[in-house]
Short mmCIF file of N, CA and C in Angstrom, two decimals:
data_model
loop_
_atom_site.label_atom_id
_atom_site.label_comp_id
_atom_site.label_asym_id
_atom_site.label_seq_id
_atom_site.Cartn_x
_atom_site.Cartn_y
_atom_site.Cartn_z
N UNK A 1 81.04 85.82 78.14
CA UNK A 1 82.00 85.72 77.13
C UNK A 1 83.52 85.15 77.77
N UNK A 2 83.49 83.51 76.38
CA UNK A 2 85.26 83.49 77.10
C UNK A 2 85.72 84.65 76.36
N UNK A 3 87.04 84.92 77.10
CA UNK A 3 87.45 85.30 75.59
C UNK A 3 89.19 84.19 75.06
N UNK A 4 88.96 84.18 74.37
CA UNK A 4 89.47 83.62 72.98
C UNK A 4 91.47 83.56 73.54
N UNK A 5 91.70 84.99 73.82
CA UNK A 5 93.33 84.70 74.15
C UNK A 5 93.91 84.14 74.53
N UNK A 6 92.48 83.47 75.88
CA UNK A 6 92.89 82.96 77.08
C UNK A 6 93.22 81.69 76.04
N UNK A 7 92.65 81.50 75.65
CA UNK A 7 93.71 80.04 74.56
C UNK A 7 94.59 79.98 72.84
N UNK A 8 95.32 82.19 73.50
CA UNK A 8 96.41 81.85 72.52
C UNK A 8 97.98 81.28 72.59
N UNK A 9 98.11 81.39 72.51
CA UNK A 9 99.59 81.13 72.73
C UNK A 9 100.20 82.93 74.07
N UNK A 10 100.33 81.58 74.47
CA UNK A 10 101.10 83.05 75.46
C UNK A 10 102.10 83.95 74.75
N UNK A 11 101.52 85.21 74.76
CA UNK A 11 102.31 86.04 74.57
C UNK A 11 103.64 86.97 75.47
N UNK A 12 105.11 87.01 74.54
CA UNK A 12 105.68 87.46 75.45
C UNK A 12 106.72 88.91 74.99
N UNK A 13 106.40 88.11 73.90
CA UNK A 13 107.21 89.28 72.61
C UNK A 13 106.32 91.22 73.16
N UNK A 14 107.76 92.04 72.41
CA UNK A 14 107.45 93.43 73.13
C UNK A 14 108.45 94.62 72.16
N UNK A 15 107.98 95.92 72.52
CA UNK A 15 108.84 96.66 71.39
C UNK A 15 109.00 97.74 72.62
N UNK A 16 110.73 98.28 72.63
CA UNK A 16 111.35 98.43 73.92
C UNK A 16 112.10 99.96 72.90
N UNK A 17 111.82 101.09 72.95
CA UNK A 17 112.20 102.00 72.46
C UNK A 17 113.15 103.12 73.27
N UNK A 18 114.64 103.76 72.98
CA UNK A 18 114.81 104.26 74.50
C UNK A 18 115.28 105.50 73.44
N UNK A 19 115.04 106.30 74.52
CA UNK A 19 115.92 107.96 73.38
C UNK A 19 117.04 108.23 74.50
N UNK A 20 118.05 109.23 74.85
CA UNK A 20 119.61 109.68 74.94
C UNK A 20 118.14 110.54 76.10
N UNK A 21 118.64 110.87 77.69
CA UNK A 21 118.12 111.54 77.96
C UNK A 21 118.82 113.03 77.88
N UNK A 22 118.17 114.34 77.90
CA UNK A 22 118.32 115.85 78.00
C UNK A 22 120.14 115.75 78.82
N UNK A 23 120.68 116.71 78.15
CA UNK A 23 122.07 116.99 79.59
C UNK A 23 122.22 117.91 78.91
N UNK A 24 122.63 118.32 79.72
CA UNK A 24 122.74 120.22 80.38
C UNK A 24 123.24 120.82 78.72
N UNK A 25 125.10 120.22 78.62
CA UNK A 25 125.89 120.65 77.59
C UNK A 25 126.91 120.32 76.81
N UNK A 26 126.85 120.36 76.16
CA UNK A 26 127.59 119.68 74.41
C UNK A 26 129.29 118.96 76.00
N UNK A 27 129.52 118.60 76.68
CA UNK A 27 130.60 117.82 77.42
C UNK A 27 129.73 116.25 78.00
N UNK A 28 129.11 117.39 78.66
CA UNK A 28 127.84 116.66 79.26
C UNK A 28 127.29 114.92 78.63
N UNK A 29 126.59 116.00 77.35
CA UNK A 29 126.01 115.31 76.37
C UNK A 29 127.48 113.91 75.70
N UNK A 30 128.57 114.04 75.84
CA UNK A 30 129.27 113.60 75.37
C UNK A 30 129.82 112.53 76.03
N UNK A 31 130.08 112.95 77.53
CA UNK A 31 130.15 112.62 78.70
C UNK A 31 129.43 111.20 78.26
N UNK A 32 127.69 110.76 79.03
CA UNK A 32 126.87 110.40 79.32
C UNK A 32 126.44 109.51 77.45
N UNK A 33 127.29 109.61 76.46
CA UNK A 33 126.80 109.24 75.28
C UNK A 33 128.82 107.80 75.77
N UNK A 34 130.34 108.48 75.33
CA UNK A 34 130.86 107.08 75.36
C UNK A 34 130.59 106.48 77.10
N UNK A 35 129.87 107.19 78.02
CA UNK A 35 129.60 106.00 79.66
C UNK A 35 128.55 105.00 79.65
N UNK A 36 127.99 105.43 77.88
CA UNK A 36 126.28 104.26 77.84
C UNK A 36 127.54 103.68 77.34
N UNK A 37 127.67 104.11 75.99
CA UNK A 37 128.91 103.08 74.98
C UNK A 37 129.18 101.90 75.81
N UNK A 38 130.30 102.34 77.20
CA UNK A 38 131.01 101.51 77.48
C UNK A 38 130.51 100.31 79.37
N UNK A 39 128.90 101.20 78.98
CA UNK A 39 128.44 100.09 79.57
C UNK A 39 127.33 99.17 78.82
N UNK A 40 127.60 99.86 77.43
CA UNK A 40 127.11 98.54 76.62
C UNK A 40 127.66 97.21 76.06
N UNK A 41 129.22 97.58 75.99
CA UNK A 41 130.24 96.96 76.00
C UNK A 41 130.74 95.70 76.98
N UNK A 42 129.35 95.88 77.46
CA UNK A 42 129.89 95.11 78.03
C UNK A 42 128.78 93.91 79.16
N UNK A 43 127.39 94.46 78.28
CA UNK A 43 126.23 93.92 77.99
C UNK A 43 126.39 92.49 78.05
N UNK A 44 125.82 91.38 77.72
CA UNK A 44 125.26 90.46 77.11
C UNK A 44 123.96 89.79 77.42
N UNK A 45 122.65 89.03 76.49
CA UNK A 45 121.27 89.10 76.31
C UNK A 45 121.49 87.70 77.38
N UNK A 46 120.31 88.73 78.78
CA UNK A 46 120.34 87.37 78.69
C UNK A 46 119.84 86.14 78.39
N UNK A 47 120.09 84.83 79.12
CA UNK A 47 119.12 83.72 78.06
C UNK A 47 117.87 83.48 78.59
N UNK A 48 117.51 84.10 76.68
CA UNK A 48 115.55 83.60 77.76
C UNK A 48 114.98 84.57 77.43
N UNK A 49 115.73 85.54 76.62
CA UNK A 49 116.05 87.42 76.06
C UNK A 49 116.71 86.49 74.36
N UNK A 50 115.37 86.88 73.52
CA UNK A 50 115.38 86.59 71.89
C UNK A 50 114.96 87.90 70.96
N UNK A 51 116.28 88.75 70.36
CA UNK A 51 115.64 89.80 69.89
C UNK A 51 116.18 89.36 68.44
N UNK A 52 114.45 90.10 67.84
CA UNK A 52 114.63 89.84 66.33
C UNK A 52 114.92 91.29 65.86
N UNK A 53 115.07 92.28 66.37
CA UNK A 53 114.79 93.38 65.80
C UNK A 53 116.03 94.21 67.15
N UNK A 54 116.95 94.86 66.73
CA UNK A 54 117.72 95.51 66.95
C UNK A 54 118.38 96.60 66.07
N UNK A 55 117.33 98.07 66.60
CA UNK A 55 117.81 99.00 65.20
C UNK A 55 118.65 100.62 66.20
N UNK A 56 118.52 101.21 65.25
CA UNK A 56 119.34 102.54 66.08
C UNK A 56 118.33 103.70 64.77
N UNK A 57 118.09 105.02 65.02
CA UNK A 57 117.65 105.74 64.33
C UNK A 57 118.40 107.21 64.54
N UNK A 58 118.47 106.49 62.52
CA UNK A 58 119.43 107.55 61.34
C UNK A 58 119.63 108.70 62.47
N UNK A 59 120.94 109.51 63.39
CA UNK A 59 121.09 110.69 63.59
C UNK A 59 120.70 111.02 64.58
N UNK A 60 119.95 110.07 65.39
CA UNK A 60 119.94 110.23 67.13
C UNK A 60 121.21 109.21 67.46
N UNK A 61 120.55 109.34 68.96
CA UNK A 61 121.13 108.66 70.05
C UNK A 61 119.62 108.32 70.40
N UNK A 62 118.90 107.38 70.00
CA UNK A 62 118.04 106.34 70.20
C UNK A 62 117.38 105.29 69.48
N UNK A 63 116.70 104.65 69.56
CA UNK A 63 116.32 102.78 68.94
C UNK A 63 115.06 102.64 69.27
N UNK A 64 114.99 101.04 68.58
CA UNK A 64 113.74 100.17 69.45
C UNK A 64 114.59 98.92 68.76
N UNK A 65 114.19 98.14 69.90
CA UNK A 65 114.47 96.57 69.85
C UNK A 65 113.07 95.51 70.14
N UNK A 66 112.98 95.31 69.66
CA UNK A 66 111.83 94.13 69.39
C UNK A 66 112.31 92.13 69.60
N UNK A 67 111.71 91.92 70.64
CA UNK A 67 112.64 90.67 71.23
C UNK A 67 111.52 90.52 72.47
N UNK A 68 111.88 89.02 72.26
CA UNK A 68 110.92 87.61 73.74
C UNK A 68 111.22 87.75 74.52
N UNK A 69 111.01 88.14 76.36
CA UNK A 69 111.21 87.11 77.25
C UNK A 69 110.31 86.83 78.21
N UNK A 70 110.23 86.06 78.79
CA UNK A 70 108.98 85.84 79.78
C UNK A 70 109.51 85.70 81.50
N UNK A 71 110.75 87.31 81.35
CA UNK A 71 111.09 87.38 82.40
C UNK A 71 111.65 88.92 82.40
N UNK A 72 110.84 89.72 83.35
CA UNK A 72 110.95 91.26 83.34
C UNK A 72 111.95 91.58 83.81
N UNK A 73 111.76 90.78 84.63
CA UNK A 73 113.17 91.50 85.56
C UNK A 73 114.68 91.36 84.38
N UNK A 74 114.77 90.72 82.67
CA UNK A 74 115.73 90.99 82.01
C UNK A 74 115.86 92.41 81.94
N UNK A 75 114.42 92.90 81.53
CA UNK A 75 114.16 94.16 80.79
C UNK A 75 114.49 95.50 82.36
N UNK A 76 114.10 95.39 82.99
CA UNK A 76 114.58 95.96 84.43
C UNK A 76 115.71 96.65 84.10
N UNK A 77 117.52 95.44 84.63
CA UNK A 77 118.19 95.51 84.92
C UNK A 77 118.47 95.76 83.56
N UNK A 78 117.79 95.77 82.35
CA UNK A 78 118.43 97.28 81.71
C UNK A 78 118.67 98.05 81.17
N UNK A 79 117.04 98.15 82.07
CA UNK A 79 116.91 99.84 81.78
C UNK A 79 117.44 100.80 82.99
N UNK A 80 118.11 99.32 84.00
CA UNK A 80 118.41 100.30 84.40
C UNK A 80 119.49 100.49 84.52
N UNK A 81 120.62 99.39 84.33
CA UNK A 81 122.37 99.65 83.59
C UNK A 81 122.35 100.58 82.49
N UNK A 82 121.37 100.98 81.78
CA UNK A 82 121.53 102.40 80.63
C UNK A 82 120.69 103.63 81.03
N UNK A 83 121.07 104.20 82.15
CA UNK A 83 120.34 105.01 83.15
C UNK A 83 120.18 106.36 82.15
N UNK A 84 121.64 106.48 80.86
CA UNK A 84 121.67 107.62 80.42
C UNK A 84 120.38 107.53 79.28
N UNK A 85 119.37 106.55 79.10
CA UNK A 85 118.11 106.34 78.46
C UNK A 85 116.97 106.69 79.30
N UNK A 86 115.88 107.36 78.36
CA UNK A 86 114.24 107.11 78.62
C UNK A 86 114.25 105.58 77.89
N UNK A 87 112.94 104.98 78.16
CA UNK A 87 112.46 103.72 77.88
C UNK A 87 111.26 104.05 77.65
N UNK A 88 110.23 103.31 76.65
CA UNK A 88 109.27 102.84 76.28
C UNK A 88 108.62 101.50 76.25
N UNK A 89 108.25 100.93 76.82
CA UNK A 89 108.42 99.60 77.12
C UNK A 89 106.17 99.58 75.79
N UNK A 90 105.99 98.44 75.09
CA UNK A 90 105.29 98.41 74.79
C UNK A 90 105.21 96.31 74.07
N UNK A 91 104.04 95.87 74.89
CA UNK A 91 104.23 94.33 74.11
C UNK A 91 103.57 94.78 73.61
N UNK A 92 103.67 92.96 72.68
CA UNK A 92 102.68 93.57 71.36
C UNK A 92 102.52 91.79 70.71
N UNK A 93 101.80 91.90 69.66
CA UNK A 93 101.50 90.74 69.64
C UNK A 93 101.70 90.23 67.77
N UNK A 94 102.00 89.51 66.85
CA UNK A 94 101.82 89.10 65.95
C UNK A 94 100.70 89.30 65.14
N UNK A 95 100.93 89.76 64.03
CA UNK A 95 100.05 90.94 63.38
C UNK A 95 98.07 89.33 62.86
N UNK A 96 99.09 88.01 62.49
CA UNK A 96 97.94 88.06 62.16
C UNK A 96 97.98 86.87 63.38
N UNK A 97 97.74 86.66 64.97
CA UNK A 97 97.62 86.15 66.12
C UNK A 97 95.71 87.43 66.03
N UNK A 98 96.39 88.77 66.32
CA UNK A 98 95.72 90.02 67.13
C UNK A 98 94.54 90.32 65.43
N UNK A 99 94.50 89.04 63.75
CA UNK A 99 93.41 89.53 63.27
C UNK A 99 92.92 88.63 63.22
N UNK A 100 93.37 87.37 64.19
CA UNK A 100 92.25 86.30 64.28
C UNK A 100 91.56 86.68 65.48
N UNK A 101 92.12 86.94 66.58
CA UNK A 101 91.35 87.64 68.09
C UNK A 101 90.17 88.82 67.41
N UNK A 102 91.10 89.76 66.95
CA UNK A 102 89.89 90.68 66.60
C UNK A 102 89.33 90.16 65.33
N UNK A 103 88.72 89.33 64.42
CA UNK A 103 87.97 88.46 63.73
C UNK A 103 86.68 87.50 65.50
N UNK A 104 87.35 87.26 66.08
CA UNK A 104 86.89 86.21 67.05
C UNK A 104 85.28 87.70 68.00
N UNK A 105 86.61 88.19 68.59
CA UNK A 105 86.00 89.83 69.16
C UNK A 105 84.61 90.43 68.30
N UNK A 106 85.07 90.32 66.68
CA UNK A 106 83.63 91.09 66.56
C UNK A 106 82.40 89.69 65.41
N UNK A 107 82.83 88.84 65.90
CA UNK A 107 81.19 87.89 65.40
C UNK A 107 80.52 87.93 67.51
N UNK A 108 81.50 87.72 68.03
CA UNK A 108 80.76 87.69 69.46
C UNK A 108 79.92 88.94 69.69
N UNK A 109 80.56 90.05 69.43
CA UNK A 109 79.67 91.72 69.31
C UNK A 109 78.47 91.33 68.36
N UNK A 110 78.50 90.24 67.40
CA UNK A 110 77.64 90.55 66.72
C UNK A 110 76.79 90.10 66.97
N UNK A 111 76.71 89.05 68.29
CA UNK A 111 75.45 88.37 68.69
C UNK A 111 74.88 89.47 69.88
N UNK A 112 75.54 90.09 70.05
CA UNK A 112 75.31 90.89 71.27
C UNK A 112 73.64 91.66 70.85
N UNK A 113 72.38 91.67 71.42
CA UNK A 113 71.71 92.23 70.61
C UNK A 113 71.61 93.92 71.22
#
């Protein structure tokens, strides 16, 4: 079976979720927040890094970024620089691209005896 995904455009879109690391007490928690903001003020979007959405969960120190890049080292740099957070990275594709691939897979599956 040839994979239709091999014929698809190169996917490089991700959703990055971050959550603040647990702190021992209030003063440590506040110090971590201050340090994260200090570091973040100096961060700039790397070349070749396209941010589509960058949102924070209301009432929480965490959020999501939907972005595209072909350089995983830029993601690793960001997650290392902002060590006060934990990160989860998920590769994603646009829904219409996903549906096209799913329809091709279902068509192929129907031919299997």
